[in-house]
Short mmCIF file of C-alpha atoms in Angstrom, two decimals:
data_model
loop_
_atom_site.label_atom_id
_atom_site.label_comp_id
_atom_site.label_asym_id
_atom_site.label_seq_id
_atom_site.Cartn_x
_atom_site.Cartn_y
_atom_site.Cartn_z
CA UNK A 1 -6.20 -11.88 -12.00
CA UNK A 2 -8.65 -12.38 -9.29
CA UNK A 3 -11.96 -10.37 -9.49
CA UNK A 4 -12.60 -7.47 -8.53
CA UNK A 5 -13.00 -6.72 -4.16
CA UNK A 6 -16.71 -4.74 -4.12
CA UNK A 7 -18.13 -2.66 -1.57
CA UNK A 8 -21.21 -1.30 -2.10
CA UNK A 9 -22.26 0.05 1.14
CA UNK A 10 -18.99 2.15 1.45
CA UNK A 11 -20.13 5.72 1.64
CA UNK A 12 -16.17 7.22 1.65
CA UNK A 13 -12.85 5.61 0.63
CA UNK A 14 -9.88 6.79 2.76
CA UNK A 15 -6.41 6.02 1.84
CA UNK A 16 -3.71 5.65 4.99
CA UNK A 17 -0.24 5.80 5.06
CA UNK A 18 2.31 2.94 6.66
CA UNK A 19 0.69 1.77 9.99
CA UNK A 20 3.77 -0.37 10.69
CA UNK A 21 2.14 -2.94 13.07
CA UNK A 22 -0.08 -0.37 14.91
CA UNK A 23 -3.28 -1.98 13.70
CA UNK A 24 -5.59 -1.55 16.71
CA UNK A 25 -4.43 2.52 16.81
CA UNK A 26 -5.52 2.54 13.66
CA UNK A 27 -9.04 0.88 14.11
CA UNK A 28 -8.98 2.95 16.80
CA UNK A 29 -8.29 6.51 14.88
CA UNK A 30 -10.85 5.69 12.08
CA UNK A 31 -13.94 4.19 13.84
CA UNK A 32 -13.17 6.41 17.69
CA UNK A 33 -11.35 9.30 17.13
CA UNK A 34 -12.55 10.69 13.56
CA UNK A 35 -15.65 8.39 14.08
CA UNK A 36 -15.66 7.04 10.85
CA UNK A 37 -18.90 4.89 9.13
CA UNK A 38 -19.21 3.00 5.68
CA UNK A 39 -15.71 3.66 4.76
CA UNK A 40 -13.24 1.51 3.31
CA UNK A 41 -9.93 2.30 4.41
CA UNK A 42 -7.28 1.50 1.81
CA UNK A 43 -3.04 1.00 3.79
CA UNK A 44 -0.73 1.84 1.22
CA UNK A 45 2.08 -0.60 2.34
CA UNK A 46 4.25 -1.15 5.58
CA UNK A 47 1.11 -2.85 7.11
CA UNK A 48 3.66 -5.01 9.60
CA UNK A 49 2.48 -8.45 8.71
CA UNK A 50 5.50 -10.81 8.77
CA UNK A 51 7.06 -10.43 12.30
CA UNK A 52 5.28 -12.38 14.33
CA UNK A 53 3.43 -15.75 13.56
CA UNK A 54 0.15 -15.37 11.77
CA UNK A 55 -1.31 -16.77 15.00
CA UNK A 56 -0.60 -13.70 16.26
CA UNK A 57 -2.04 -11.69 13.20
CA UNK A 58 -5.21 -13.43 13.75
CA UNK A 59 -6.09 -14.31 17.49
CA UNK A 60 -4.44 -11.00 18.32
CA UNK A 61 -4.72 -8.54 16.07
CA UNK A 62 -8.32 -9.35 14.24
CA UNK A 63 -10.23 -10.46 17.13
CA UNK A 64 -9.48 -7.16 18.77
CA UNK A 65 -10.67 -4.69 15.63
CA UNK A 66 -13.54 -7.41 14.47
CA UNK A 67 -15.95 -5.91 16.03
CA UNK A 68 -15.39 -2.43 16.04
CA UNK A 69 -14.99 -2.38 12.41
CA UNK A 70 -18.23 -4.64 12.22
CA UNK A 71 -20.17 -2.08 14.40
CA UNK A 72 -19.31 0.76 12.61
CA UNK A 73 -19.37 -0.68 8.87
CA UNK A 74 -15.90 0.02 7.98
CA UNK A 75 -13.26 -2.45 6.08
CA UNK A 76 -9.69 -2.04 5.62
CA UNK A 77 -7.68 -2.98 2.55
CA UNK A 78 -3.86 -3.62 3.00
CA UNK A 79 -1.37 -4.02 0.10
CA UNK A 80 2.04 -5.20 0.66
CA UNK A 81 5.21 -2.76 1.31
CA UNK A 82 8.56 -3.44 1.54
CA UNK A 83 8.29 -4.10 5.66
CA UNK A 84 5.87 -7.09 5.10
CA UNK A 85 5.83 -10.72 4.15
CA UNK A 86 4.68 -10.83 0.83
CA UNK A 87 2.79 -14.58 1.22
CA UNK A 88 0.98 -12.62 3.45
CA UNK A 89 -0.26 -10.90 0.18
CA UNK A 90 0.64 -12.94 -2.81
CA UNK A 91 -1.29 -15.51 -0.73
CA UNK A 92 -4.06 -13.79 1.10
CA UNK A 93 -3.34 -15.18 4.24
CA UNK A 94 -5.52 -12.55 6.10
CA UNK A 95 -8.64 -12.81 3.92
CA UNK A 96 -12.07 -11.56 6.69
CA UNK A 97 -14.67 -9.74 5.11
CA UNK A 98 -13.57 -6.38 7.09
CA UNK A 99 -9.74 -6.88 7.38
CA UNK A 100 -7.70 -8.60 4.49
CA UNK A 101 -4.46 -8.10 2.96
CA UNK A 102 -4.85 -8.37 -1.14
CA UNK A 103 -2.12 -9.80 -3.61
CA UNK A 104 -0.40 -6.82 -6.05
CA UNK A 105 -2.85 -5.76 -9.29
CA UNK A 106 -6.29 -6.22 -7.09
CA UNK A 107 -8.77 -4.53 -8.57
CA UNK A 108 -11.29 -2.70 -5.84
CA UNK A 109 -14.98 -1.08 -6.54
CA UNK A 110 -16.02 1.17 -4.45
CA UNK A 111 -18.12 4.34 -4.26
CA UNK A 112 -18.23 3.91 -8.36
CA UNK A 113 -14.93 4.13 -8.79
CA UNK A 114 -11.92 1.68 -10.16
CA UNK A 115 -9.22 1.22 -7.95
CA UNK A 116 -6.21 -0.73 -8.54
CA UNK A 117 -3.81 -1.71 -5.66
CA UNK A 118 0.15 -2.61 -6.27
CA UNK A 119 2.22 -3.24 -3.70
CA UNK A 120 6.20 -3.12 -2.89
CA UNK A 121 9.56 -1.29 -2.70
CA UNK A 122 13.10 -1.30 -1.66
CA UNK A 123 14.38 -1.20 1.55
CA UNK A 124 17.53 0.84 2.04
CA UNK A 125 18.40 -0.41 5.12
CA UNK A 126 18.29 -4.11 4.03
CA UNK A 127 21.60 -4.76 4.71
CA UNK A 128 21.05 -3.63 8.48
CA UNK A 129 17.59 -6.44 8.78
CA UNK A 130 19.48 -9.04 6.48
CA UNK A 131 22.62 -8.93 9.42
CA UNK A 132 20.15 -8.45 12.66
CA UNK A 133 17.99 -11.27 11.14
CA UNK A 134 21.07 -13.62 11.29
CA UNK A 135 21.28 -12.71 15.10
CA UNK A 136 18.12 -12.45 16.59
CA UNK A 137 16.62 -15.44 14.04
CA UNK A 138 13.83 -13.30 13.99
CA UNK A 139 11.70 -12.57 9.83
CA UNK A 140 13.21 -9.08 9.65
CA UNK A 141 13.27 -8.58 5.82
CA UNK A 142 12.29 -10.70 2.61
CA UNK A 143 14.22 -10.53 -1.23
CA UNK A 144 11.43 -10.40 -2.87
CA UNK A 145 10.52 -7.35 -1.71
CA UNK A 146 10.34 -5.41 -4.82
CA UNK A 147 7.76 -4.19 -7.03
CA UNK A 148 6.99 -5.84 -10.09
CA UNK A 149 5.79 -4.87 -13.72
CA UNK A 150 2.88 -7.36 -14.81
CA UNK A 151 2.11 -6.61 -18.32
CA UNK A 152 -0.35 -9.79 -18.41
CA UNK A 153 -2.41 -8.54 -15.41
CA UNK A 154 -2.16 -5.01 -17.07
CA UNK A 155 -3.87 -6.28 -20.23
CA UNK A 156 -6.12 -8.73 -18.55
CA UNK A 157 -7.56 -5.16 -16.07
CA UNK A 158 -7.41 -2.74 -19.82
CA UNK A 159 -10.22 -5.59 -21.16
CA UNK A 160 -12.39 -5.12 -18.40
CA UNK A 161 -12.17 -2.18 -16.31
CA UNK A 162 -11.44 1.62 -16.21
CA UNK A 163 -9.09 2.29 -13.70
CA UNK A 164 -9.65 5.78 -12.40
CA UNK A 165 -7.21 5.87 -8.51
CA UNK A 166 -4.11 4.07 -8.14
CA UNK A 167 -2.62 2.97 -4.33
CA UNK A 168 1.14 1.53 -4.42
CA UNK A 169 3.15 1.58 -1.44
CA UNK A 170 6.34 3.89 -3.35
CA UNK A 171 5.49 6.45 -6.76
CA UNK A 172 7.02 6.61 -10.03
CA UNK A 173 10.45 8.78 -10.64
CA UNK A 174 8.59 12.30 -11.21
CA UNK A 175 7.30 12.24 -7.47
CA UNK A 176 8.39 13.02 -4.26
CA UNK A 177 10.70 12.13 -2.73
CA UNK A 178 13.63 12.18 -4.94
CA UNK A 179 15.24 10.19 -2.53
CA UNK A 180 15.22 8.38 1.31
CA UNK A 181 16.64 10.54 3.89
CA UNK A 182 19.87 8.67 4.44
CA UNK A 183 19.64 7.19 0.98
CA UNK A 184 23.75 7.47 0.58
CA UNK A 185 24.75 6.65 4.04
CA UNK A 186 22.97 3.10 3.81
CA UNK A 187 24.97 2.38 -0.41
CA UNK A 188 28.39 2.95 1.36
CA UNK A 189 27.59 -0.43 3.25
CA UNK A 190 24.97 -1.75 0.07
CA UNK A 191 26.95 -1.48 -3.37
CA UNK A 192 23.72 -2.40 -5.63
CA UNK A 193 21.26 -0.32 -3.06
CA UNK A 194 21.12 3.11 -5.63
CA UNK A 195 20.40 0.95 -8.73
CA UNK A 196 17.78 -0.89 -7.01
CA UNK A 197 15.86 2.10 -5.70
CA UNK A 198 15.83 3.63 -9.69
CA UNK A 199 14.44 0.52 -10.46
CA UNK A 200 11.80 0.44 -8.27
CA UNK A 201 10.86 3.87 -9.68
CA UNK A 202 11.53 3.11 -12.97
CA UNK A 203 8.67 -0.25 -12.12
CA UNK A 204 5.97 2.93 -10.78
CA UNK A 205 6.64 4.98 -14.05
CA UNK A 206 5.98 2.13 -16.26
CA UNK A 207 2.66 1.42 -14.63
CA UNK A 208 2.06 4.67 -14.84
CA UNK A 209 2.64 5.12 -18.78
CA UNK A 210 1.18 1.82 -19.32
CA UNK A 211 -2.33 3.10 -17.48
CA UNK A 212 -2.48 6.22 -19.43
CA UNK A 213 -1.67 4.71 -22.86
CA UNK A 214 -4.67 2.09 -22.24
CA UNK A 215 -6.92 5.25 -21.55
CA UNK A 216 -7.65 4.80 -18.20
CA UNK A 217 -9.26 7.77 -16.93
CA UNK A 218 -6.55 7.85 -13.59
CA UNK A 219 -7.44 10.83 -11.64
CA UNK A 220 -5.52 9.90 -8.72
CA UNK A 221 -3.01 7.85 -7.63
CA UNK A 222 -1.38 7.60 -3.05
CA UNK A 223 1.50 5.96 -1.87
CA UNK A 224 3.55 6.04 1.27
CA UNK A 225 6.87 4.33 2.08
CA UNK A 226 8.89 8.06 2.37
CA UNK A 227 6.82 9.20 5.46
CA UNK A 228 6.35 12.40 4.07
CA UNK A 229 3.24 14.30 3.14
CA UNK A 230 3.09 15.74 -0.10
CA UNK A 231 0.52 16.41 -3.51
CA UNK A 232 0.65 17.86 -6.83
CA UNK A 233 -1.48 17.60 -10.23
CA UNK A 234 0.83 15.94 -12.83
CA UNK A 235 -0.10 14.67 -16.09
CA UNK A 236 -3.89 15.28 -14.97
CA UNK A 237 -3.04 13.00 -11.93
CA UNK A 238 -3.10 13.82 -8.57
CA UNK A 239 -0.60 12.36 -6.52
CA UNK A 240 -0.58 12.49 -2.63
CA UNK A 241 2.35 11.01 -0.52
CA UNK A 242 0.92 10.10 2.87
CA UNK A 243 2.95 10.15 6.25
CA UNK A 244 2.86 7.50 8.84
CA UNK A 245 -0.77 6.70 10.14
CA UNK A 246 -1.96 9.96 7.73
CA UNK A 247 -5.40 9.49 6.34
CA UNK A 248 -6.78 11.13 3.44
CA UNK A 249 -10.12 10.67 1.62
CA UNK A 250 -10.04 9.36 -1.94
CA UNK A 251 -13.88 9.61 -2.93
CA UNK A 252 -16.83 9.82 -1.02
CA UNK A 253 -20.35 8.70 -1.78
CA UNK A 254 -21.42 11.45 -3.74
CA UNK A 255 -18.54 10.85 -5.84
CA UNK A 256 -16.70 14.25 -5.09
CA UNK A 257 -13.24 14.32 -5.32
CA UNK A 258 -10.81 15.51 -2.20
CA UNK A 259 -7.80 16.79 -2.36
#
């Protein structure tokens, strides 16, 4: 496990849905449009990264948001989702001070707080990507797409922190949504697609069982992947399911929660 990701001068930490490639409108939304300053921004999955050649990632993408998010002191924090390259996360491959994408079980500190970051899902229309991919040669999907259950990182984070928030990019079994819009359309074409998806839930509620039987203090936990908005107080948890491009603040610098 790698340490810990610390940022001390963050005043706010704001958790955003899937951005799906739009990377510059969402530079744009945090530091223009809602002005933000000192804030880490946290994308729950579905970042985009995988399409296109990292050249493009990098002499693109990063050179245009550099210095915005330089100017006005903000970061963002992407963990994988299913519609990404997972090198690009397993391996770091975007790694600047203000814009990085962070391997599943990072550890962030922020705003006093313990924030741990797993990434990954299922995608239902795989079958769809795995057939256009053959045609257009283009990266369109990746197998190894799913979550996974690390016990050893688990144990490794219980020794040395308190994890109190939680971003994945789908939620355990007790959360919205019960299912993908669509969900039995795309297993009449994908015979293992159903089993898959209750494993992928079944990976979220283990985590989740895991974290509370360690005694970590986990007041919150966001995800995205159903593009859907959503929140309720289980377990003394609260859970918020964020929609495309929806931002929502985790904790702020006087350490106040909002929901």
């Amino acid at each position: 496990m790698m340490e810990a990701l610390t940022y001390p001068s963050a005043r706010q930490v704001v958790v955003c849905g899937d951005i799906h490639g739009s990377f510059i409108s969402l530079v744009h939304k945090v530091c223009i449009q809602y002005g933000m300053k000192d804030t880490l921004v946290i994308v729950a999955g579905d970042c985009g990264f995988g399409f296109g050649k990292q050249a493009y990632y990098e002499d693109i993408i990063y050179r245009k948001v550099a210095r915005r998010l330089s100017a006005a002191n903000n970061w963002i924090v992407m963990l994988r989702g299913n519609h990404d390259d997972p090198s690009y996360f397993r391996e770091s491959k975007m790694s600047h001070g203000r814009f990085r994408t962070v391997p599943d079980y990072t550890i962030v500190r922020s705003c006093g707080h313990t924030i741990l970051l797993v990434g990954g899902a299922t995608s239902i229309d795989r079958n769809y990507r795995k057939n256009e991919m053959k045609k257009s040669h283009r990266p369109l999907y990746w197998p190894d797409e799913a979550p996974c259950y690390d016990a050893d990182a688990l144990a490794a984070i219980k020794d040395k922190y308190e994890v109190d928030s939680v971003v994945t990019h789908t939620a355990p079994s007790f959360c919205e949504k019960d299912s993908h819009v669509g969900l039995q359309e795309w297993a009449m074409y994908d015979s293992t697609l159903i089993e898959d998806c209750r494993r992928e839930r079944e990976v979220m509620d283990r985590l989740f069982r895991t974290l509370k039987d360690d005694g970590h203090p986990l007041g919150k936990w966001f995800y995205g992947h159903f593009h859907s908005s959503w929140y309720s107080v289980i377990q003394d948890t609260a859970f918020s399911m964020l929609d495309i491009m929806e931002l929502k603040v985790m904790w702020d610098d006087d350490c106040h929660e909002n929901n």
